[in-house]
PDB file of C-alpha atoms and ligand atoms in Angstrom:
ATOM      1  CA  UNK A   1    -106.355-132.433-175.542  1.00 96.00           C
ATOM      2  CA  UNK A   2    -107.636-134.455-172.370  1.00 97.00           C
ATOM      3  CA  UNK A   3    -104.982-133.504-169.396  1.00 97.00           C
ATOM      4  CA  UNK A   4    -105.425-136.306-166.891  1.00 97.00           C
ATOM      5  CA  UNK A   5    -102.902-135.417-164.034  1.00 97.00           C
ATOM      6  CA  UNK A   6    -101.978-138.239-161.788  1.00 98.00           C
ATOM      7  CA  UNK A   7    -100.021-138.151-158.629  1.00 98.00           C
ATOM      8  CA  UNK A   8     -96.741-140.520-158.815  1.00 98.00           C
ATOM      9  CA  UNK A   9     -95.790-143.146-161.508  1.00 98.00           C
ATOM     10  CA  UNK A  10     -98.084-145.735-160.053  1.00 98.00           C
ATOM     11  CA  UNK A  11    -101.335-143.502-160.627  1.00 98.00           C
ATOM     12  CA  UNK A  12    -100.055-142.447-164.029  1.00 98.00           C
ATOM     13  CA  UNK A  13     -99.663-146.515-164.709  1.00 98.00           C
ATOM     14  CA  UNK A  14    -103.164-147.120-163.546  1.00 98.00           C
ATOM     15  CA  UNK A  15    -105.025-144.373-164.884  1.00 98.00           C
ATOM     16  CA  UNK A  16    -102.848-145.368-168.807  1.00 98.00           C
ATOM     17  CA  UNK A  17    -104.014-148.773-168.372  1.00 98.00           C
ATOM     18  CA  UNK A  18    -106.853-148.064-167.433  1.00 98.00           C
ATOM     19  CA  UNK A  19    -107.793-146.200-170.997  1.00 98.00           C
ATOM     20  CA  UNK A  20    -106.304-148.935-172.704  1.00 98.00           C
ATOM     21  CA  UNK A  21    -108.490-151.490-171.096  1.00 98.00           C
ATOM     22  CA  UNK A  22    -111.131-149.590-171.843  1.00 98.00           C
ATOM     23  CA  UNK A  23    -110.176-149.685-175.592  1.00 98.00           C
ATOM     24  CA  UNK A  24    -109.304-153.346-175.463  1.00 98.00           C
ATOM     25  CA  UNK A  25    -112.690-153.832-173.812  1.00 98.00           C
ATOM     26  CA  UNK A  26    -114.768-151.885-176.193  1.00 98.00           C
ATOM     27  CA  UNK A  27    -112.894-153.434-179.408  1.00 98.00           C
ATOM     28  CA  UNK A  28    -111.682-156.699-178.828  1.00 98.00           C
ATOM     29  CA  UNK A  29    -109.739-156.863-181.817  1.00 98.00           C
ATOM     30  CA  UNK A  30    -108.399-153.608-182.003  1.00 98.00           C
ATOM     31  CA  UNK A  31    -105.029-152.695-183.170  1.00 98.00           C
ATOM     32  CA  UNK A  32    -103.048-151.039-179.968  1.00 98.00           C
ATOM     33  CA  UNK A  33     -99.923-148.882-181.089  1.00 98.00           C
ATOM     34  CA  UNK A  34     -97.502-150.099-178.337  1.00 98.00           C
ATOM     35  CA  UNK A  35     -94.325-147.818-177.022  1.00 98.00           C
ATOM     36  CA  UNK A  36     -91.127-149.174-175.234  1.00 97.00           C
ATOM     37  CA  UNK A  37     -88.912-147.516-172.864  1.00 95.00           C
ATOM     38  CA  UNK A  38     -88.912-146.916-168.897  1.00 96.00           C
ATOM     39  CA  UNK A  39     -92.563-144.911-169.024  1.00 98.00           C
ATOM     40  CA  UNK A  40     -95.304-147.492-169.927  1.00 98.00           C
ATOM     41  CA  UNK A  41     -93.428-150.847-167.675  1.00 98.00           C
ATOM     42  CA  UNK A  42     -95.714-149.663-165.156  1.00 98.00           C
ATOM     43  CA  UNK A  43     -98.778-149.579-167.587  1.00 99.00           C
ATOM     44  CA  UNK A  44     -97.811-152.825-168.927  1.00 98.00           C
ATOM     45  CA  UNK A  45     -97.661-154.115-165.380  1.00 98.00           C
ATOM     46  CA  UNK A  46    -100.930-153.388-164.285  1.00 98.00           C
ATOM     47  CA  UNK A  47    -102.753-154.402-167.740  1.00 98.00           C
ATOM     48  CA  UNK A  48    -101.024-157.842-167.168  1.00 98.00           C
ATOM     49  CA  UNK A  49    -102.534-158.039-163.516  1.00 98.00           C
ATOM     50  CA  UNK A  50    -106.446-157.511-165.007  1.00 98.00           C
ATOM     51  CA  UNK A  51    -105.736-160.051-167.409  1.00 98.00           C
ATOM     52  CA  UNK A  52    -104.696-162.151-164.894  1.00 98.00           C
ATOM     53  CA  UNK A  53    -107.951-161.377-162.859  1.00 98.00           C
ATOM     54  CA  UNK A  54    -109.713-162.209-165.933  1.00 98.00           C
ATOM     55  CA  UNK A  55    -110.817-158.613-166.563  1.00 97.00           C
ATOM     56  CA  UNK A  56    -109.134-158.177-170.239  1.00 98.00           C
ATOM     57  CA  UNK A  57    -109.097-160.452-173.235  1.00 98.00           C
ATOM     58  CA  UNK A  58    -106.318-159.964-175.430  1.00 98.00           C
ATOM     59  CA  UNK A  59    -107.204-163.013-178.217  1.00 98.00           C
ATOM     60  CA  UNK A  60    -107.973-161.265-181.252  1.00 98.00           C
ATOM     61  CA  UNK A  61    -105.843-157.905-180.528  1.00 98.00           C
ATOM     62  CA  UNK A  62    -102.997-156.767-182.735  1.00 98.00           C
ATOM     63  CA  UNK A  63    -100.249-154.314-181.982  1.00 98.00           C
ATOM     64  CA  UNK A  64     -97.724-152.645-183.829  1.00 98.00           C
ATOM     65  CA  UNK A  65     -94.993-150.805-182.233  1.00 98.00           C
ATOM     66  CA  UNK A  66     -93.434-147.863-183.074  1.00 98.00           C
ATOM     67  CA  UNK A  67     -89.941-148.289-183.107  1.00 97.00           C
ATOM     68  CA  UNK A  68     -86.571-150.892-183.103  1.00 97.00           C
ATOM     69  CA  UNK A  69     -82.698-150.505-182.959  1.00 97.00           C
ATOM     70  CA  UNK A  70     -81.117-151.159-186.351  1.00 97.00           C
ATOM     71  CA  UNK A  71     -78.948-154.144-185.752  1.00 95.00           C
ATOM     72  CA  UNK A  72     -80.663-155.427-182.686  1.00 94.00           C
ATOM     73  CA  UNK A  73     -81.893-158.882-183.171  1.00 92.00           C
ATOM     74  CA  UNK A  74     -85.497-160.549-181.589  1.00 90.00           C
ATOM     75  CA  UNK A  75     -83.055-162.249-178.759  1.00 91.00           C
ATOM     76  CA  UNK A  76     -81.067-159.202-177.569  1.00 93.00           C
ATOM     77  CA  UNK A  77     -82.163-158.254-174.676  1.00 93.00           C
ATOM     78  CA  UNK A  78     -81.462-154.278-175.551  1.00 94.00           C
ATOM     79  CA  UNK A  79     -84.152-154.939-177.997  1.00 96.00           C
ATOM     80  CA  UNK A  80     -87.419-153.877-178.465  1.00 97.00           C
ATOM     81  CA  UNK A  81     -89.121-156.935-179.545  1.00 97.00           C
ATOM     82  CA  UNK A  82     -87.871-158.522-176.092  1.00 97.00           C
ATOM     83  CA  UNK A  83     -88.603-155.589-174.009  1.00 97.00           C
ATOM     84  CA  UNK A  84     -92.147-156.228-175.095  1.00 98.00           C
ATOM     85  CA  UNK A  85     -91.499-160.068-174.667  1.00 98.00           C
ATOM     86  CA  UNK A  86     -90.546-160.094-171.262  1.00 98.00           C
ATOM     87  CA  UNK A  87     -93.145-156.784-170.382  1.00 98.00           C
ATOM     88  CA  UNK A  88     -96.420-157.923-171.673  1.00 98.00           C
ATOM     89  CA  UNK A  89     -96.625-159.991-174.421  1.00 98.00           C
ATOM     90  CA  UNK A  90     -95.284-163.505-172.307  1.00 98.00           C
ATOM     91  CA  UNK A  91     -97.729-162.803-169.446  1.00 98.00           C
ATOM     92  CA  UNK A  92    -101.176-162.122-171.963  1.00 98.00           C
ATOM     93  CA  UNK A  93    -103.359-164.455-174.064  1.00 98.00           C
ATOM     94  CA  UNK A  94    -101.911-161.954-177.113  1.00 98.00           C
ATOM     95  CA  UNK A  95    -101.279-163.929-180.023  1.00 98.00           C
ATOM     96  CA  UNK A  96     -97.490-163.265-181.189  1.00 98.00           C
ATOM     97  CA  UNK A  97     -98.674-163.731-184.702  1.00 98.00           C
ATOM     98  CA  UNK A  98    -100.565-160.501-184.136  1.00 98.00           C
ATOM     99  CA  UNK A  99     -98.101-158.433-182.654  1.00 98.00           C
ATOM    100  CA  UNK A 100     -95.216-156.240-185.328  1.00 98.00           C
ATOM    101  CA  UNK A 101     -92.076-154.858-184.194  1.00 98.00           C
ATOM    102  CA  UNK A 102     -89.935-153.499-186.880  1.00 98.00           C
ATOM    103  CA  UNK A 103     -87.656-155.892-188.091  1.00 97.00           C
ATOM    104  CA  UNK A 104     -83.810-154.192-186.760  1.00 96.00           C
ATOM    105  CA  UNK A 105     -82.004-157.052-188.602  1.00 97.00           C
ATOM    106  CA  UNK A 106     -83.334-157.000-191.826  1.00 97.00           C
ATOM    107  CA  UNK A 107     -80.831-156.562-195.068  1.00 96.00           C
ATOM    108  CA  UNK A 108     -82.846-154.203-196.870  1.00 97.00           C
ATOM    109  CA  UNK A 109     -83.878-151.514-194.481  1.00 97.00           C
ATOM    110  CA  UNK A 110     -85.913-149.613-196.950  1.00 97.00           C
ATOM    111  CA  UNK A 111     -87.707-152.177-198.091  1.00 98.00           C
ATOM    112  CA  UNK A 112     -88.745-153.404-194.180  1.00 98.00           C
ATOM    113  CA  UNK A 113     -89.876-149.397-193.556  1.00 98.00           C
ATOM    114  CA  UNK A 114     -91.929-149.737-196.507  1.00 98.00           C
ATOM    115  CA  UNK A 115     -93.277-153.581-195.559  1.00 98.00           C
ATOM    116  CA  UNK A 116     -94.358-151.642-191.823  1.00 98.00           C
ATOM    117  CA  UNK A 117     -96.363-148.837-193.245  1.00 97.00           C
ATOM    118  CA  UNK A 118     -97.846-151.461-195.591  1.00 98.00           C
ATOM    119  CA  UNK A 119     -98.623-153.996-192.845  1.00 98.00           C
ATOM    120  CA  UNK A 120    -100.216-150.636-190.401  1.00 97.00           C
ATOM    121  CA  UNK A 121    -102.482-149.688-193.555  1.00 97.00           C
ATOM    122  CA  UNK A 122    -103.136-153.519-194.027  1.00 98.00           C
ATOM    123  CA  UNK A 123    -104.656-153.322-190.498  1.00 97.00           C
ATOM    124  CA  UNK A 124    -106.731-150.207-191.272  1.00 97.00           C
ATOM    125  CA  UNK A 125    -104.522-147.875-188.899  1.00 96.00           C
ATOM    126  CA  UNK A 126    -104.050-147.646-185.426  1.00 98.00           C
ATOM    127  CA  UNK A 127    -107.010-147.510-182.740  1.00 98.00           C
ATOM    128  CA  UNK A 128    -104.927-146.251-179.831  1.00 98.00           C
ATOM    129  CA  UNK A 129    -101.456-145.104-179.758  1.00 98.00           C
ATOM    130  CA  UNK A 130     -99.118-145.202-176.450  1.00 98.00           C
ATOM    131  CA  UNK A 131     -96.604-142.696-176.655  1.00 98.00           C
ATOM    132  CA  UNK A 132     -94.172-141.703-174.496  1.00 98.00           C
ATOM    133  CA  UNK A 133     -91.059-138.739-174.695  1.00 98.00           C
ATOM    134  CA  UNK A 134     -87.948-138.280-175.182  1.00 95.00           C
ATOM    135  CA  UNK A 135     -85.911-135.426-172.902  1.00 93.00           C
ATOM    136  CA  UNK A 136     -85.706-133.867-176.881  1.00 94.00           C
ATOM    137  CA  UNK A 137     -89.315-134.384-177.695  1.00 97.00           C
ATOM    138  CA  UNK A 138     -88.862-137.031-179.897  1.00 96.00           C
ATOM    139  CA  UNK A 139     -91.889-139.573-179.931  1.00 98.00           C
ATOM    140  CA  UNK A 140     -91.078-143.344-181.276  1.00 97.00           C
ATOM    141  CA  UNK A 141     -86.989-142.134-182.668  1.00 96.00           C
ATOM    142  CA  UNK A 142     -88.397-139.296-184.550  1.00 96.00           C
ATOM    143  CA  UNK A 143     -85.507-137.162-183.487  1.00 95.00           C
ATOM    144  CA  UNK A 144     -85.343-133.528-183.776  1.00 96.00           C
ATOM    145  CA  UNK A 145     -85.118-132.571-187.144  1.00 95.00           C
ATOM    146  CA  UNK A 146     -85.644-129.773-190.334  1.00 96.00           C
ATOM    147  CA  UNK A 147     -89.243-131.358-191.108  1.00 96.00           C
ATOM    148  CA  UNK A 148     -91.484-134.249-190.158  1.00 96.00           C
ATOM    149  CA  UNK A 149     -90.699-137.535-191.513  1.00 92.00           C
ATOM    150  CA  UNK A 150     -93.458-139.229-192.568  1.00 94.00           C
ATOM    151  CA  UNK A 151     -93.466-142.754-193.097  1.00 96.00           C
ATOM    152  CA  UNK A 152     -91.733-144.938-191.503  1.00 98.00           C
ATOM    153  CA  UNK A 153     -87.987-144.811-191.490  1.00 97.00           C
ATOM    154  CA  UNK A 154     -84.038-145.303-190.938  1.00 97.00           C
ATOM    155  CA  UNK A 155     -83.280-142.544-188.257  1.00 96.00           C
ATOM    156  CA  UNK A 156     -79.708-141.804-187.285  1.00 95.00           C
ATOM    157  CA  UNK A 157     -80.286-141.029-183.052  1.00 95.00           C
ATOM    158  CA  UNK A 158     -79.302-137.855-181.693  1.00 92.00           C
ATOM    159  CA  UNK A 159     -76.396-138.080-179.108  1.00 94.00           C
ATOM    160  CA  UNK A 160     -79.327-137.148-176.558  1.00 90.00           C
ATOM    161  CA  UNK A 161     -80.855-140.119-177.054  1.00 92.00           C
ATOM    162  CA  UNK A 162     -78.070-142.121-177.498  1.00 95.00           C
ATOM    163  CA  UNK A 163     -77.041-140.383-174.237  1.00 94.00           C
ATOM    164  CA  UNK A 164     -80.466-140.808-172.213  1.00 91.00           C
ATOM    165  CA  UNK A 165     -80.888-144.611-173.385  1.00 92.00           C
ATOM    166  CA  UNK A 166     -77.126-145.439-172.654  1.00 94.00           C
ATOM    167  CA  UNK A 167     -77.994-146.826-169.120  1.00 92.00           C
ATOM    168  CA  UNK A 168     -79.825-149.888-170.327  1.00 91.00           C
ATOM    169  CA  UNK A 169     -76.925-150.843-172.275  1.00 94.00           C
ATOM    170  CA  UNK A 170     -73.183-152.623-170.463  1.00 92.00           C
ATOM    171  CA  UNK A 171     -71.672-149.052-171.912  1.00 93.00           C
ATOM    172  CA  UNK A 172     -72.562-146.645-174.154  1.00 94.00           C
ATOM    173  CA  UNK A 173     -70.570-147.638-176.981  1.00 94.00           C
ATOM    174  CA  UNK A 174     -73.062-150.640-177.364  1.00 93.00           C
ATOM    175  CA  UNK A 175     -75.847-148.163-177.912  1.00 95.00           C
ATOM    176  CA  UNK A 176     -77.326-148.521-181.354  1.00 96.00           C
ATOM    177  CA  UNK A 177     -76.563-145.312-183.516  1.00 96.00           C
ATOM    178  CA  UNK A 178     -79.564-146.390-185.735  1.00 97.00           C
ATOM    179  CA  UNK A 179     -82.985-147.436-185.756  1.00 97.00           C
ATOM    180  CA  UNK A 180     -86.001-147.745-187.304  1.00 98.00           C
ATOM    181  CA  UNK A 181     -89.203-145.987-186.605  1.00 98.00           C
ATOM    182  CA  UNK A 182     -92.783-145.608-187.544  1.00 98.00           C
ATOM    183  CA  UNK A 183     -93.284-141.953-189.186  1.00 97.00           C
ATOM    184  CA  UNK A 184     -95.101-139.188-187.932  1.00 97.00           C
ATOM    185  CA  UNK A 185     -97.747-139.517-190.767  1.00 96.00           C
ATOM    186  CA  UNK A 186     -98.545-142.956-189.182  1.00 92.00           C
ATOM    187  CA  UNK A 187     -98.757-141.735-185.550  1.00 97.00           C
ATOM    188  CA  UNK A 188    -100.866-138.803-186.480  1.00 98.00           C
ATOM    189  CA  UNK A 189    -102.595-141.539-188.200  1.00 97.00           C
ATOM    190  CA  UNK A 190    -104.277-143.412-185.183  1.00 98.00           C
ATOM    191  CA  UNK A 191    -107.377-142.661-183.593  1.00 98.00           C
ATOM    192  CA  UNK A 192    -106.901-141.784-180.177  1.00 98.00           C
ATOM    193  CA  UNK A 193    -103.413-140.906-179.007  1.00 98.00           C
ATOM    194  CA  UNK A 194    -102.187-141.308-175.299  1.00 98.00           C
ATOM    195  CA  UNK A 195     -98.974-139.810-174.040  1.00 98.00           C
ATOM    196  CA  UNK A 196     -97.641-140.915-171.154  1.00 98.00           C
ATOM    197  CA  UNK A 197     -94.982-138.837-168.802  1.00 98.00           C
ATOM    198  CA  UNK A 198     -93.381-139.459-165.543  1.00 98.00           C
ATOM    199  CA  UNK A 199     -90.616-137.616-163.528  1.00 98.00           C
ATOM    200  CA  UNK A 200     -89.025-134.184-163.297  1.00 98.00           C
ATOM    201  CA  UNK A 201     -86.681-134.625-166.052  1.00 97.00           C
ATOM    202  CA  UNK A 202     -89.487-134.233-168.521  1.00 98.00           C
ATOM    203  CA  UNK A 203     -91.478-131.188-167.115  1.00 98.00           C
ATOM    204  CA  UNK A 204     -89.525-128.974-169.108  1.00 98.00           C
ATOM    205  CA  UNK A 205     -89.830-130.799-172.209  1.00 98.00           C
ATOM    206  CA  UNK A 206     -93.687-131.467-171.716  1.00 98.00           C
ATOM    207  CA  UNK A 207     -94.561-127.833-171.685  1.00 98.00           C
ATOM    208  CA  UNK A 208     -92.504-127.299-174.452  1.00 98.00           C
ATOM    209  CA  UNK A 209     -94.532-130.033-176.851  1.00 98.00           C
ATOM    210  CA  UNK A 210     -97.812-129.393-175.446  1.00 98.00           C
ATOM    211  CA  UNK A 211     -97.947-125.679-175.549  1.00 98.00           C
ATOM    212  CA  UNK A 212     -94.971-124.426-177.242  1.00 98.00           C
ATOM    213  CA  UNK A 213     -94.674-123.922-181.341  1.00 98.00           C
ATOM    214  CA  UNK A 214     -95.440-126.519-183.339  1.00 98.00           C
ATOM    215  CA  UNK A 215     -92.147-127.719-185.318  1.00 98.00           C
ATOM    216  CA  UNK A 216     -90.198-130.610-185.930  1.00 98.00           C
ATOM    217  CA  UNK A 217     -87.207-129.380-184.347  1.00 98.00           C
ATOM    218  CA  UNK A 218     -89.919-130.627-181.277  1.00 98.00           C
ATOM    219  CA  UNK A 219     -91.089-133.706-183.178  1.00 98.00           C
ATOM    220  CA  UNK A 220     -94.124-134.611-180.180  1.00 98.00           C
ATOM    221  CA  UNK A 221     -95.245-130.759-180.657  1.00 98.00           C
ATOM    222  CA  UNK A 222     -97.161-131.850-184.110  1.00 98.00           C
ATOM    223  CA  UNK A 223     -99.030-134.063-181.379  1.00 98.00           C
ATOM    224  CA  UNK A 224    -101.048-130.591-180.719  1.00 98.00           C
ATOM    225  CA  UNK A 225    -102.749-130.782-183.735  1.00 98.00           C
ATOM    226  CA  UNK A 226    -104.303-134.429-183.143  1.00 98.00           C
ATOM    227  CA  UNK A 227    -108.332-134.523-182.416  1.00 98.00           C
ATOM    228  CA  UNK A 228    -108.160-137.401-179.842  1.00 98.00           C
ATOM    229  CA  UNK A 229    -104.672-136.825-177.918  1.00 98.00           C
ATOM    230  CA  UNK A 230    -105.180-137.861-174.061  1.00 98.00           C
ATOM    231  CA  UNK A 231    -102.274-137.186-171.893  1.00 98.00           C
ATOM    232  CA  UNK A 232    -101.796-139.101-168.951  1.00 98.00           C
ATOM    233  CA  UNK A 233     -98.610-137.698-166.643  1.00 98.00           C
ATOM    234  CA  UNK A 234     -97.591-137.644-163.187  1.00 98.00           C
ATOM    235  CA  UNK A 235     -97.088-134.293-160.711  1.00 98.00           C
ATOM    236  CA  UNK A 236     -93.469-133.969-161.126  1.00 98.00           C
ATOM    237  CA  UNK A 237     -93.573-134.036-165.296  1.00 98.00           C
ATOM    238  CA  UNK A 238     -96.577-131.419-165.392  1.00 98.00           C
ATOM    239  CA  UNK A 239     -94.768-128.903-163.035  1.00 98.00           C
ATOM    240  CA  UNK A 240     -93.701-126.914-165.547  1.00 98.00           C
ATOM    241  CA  UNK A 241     -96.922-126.794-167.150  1.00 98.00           C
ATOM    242  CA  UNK A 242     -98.625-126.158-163.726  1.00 97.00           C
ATOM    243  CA  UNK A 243     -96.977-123.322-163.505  1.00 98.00           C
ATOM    244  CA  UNK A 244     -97.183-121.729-166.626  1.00 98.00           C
ATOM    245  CA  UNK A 245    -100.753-122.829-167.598  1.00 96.00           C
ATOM    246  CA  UNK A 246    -102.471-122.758-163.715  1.00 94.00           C
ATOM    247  CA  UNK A 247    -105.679-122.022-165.033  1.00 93.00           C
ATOM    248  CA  UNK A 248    -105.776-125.622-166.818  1.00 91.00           C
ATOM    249  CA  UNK A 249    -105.703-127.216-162.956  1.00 88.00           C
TER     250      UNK A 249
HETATM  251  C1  GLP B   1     -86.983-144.214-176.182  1.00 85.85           C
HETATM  252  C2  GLP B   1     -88.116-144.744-177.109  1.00 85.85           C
HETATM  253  C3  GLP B   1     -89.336-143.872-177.044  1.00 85.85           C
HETATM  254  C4  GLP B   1     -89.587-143.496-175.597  1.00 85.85           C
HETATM  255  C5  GLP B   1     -88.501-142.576-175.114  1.00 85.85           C
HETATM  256  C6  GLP B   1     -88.588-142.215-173.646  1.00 85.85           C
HETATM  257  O1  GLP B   1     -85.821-143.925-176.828  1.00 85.85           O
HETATM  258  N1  GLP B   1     -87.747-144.941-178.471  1.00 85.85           N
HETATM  259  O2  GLP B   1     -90.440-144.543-177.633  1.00 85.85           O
HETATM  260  O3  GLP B   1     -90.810-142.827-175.467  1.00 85.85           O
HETATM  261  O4  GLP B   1     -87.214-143.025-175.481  1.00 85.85           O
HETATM  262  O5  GLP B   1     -88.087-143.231-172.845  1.00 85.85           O
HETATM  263  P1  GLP B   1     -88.389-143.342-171.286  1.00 85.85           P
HETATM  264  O6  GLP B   1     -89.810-143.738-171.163  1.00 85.85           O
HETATM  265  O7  GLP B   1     -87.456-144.427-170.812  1.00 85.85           O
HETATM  266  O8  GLP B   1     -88.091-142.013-170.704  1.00 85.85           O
END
């Protein structure tokens, strides 16, 4: 594990995007793993603002993401497929055909889990993954749970989550109770992992997955065992790992 320590959410921003330029500039049509939530805006920002400069190309890359709400449609504005509308893929030369989110609307859910982990092996797996956490260690919605789920699949979210992700909704009774989410067979799966973390709340939780046991009851632990994970994470979330683990700074 590469432990890049960065000093406020802006630096952790630059220093992310900066490693996925770097990807997107060595493989031009690489196949990015993309994340959603409050963590990689930032990221997303400043990779917009190169292409803008004209430093990054982003014509023949693809991107899968890892996760959508069940019942969540492409023009909700909860959803994940708009989040990364409106937070990078509108303001890039990305080609929309290129880009997967999983489909939250579709009839048969099991068959649309299978059709994703289809589609990422179609691709020939994931070049770089952008991960952040959950407060419980989950990574994509793989919730705490009695073993790893694999392949992608139909998760039910813990009250956490439901919980943590309730302020982006009008109240938390319009908080999806479902969703769908690549497994952590596929994650495991790409070739260079980066986790992003920002903020007090998830020093705790950071220490935990990074040095504690590995077990799914902490699903991001497993990410311990992965040959290429970088993690990029401001001041405030390393604290507790600072502390415990001084000799690693
Ligand atoms: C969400 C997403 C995750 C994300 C996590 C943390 O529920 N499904 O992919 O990493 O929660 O979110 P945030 O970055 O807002 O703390």
């Amino acid at each position: 594990m590469k432990l890049i320590r960065a000093k406020d959410y802006n630096d952790m921003s630059r220093k992310a995007a900066n490693v996925v330029s770097a990807t997107v500039i060595l493989r031009p049509n690489c196949v990015l793993g993309l994340a959603t939530g409050s963590t990689p805006v930032g990221m997303y920002k400043q990779l917009i603002a190169w292409y803008e400069k004209g430093d990054l190309d982003f014509k023949a890359v693809k991107s899968i993401n890892l996760d959508e709400y069940v019942g969540l449609d492409a023009y909700n504005d909860q959803g994940y497929r708009y989040f990364m509308n409106e937070n990078l893929f509108n303001h890039v030369n990305i080609d929309k055909s290129n880009t997967s989110v999983p489909n939250g609307m579709a009839a048969d859910v099991e068959q649309e889990c299978r059709r994703y982990d289809k589609h990422i092996a179609d691709l020939g797996g994931v070049d770089l993954q952008v991960l952040g956490i959950g407060n419980n260690g989950h990574i994509g919605f793989n919730e705490p749970d009695e073993a790893f789920e694999q392949q992608t699949h139909l998760v039910d979210l813990a009250q956490k989550t439901i919980d943590a992700n309730s302020r982006f909704f009008a109240s938390i009774d319009d908080v999806p109770k479902q969703a769908i989410t690549m497994g952590i067979k596929s994650i495991m799966q790409a070739k260079a992992i980066i986790l992003l973390a920002s903020g007090e709340g998830k020093a705790d939780i950071m220490e935990t997955a990074l040095f504690g046991p590995i077990t799914p009851k902490v699903p991001a632990s497993i990410l311990q065992l992965h040959p290429n994970l970088t993690v990029v994470a401001d001041e405030a979330a390393l604290q507790v790992v600072a502390q415990k683990h001084p000799e690693l700074f």
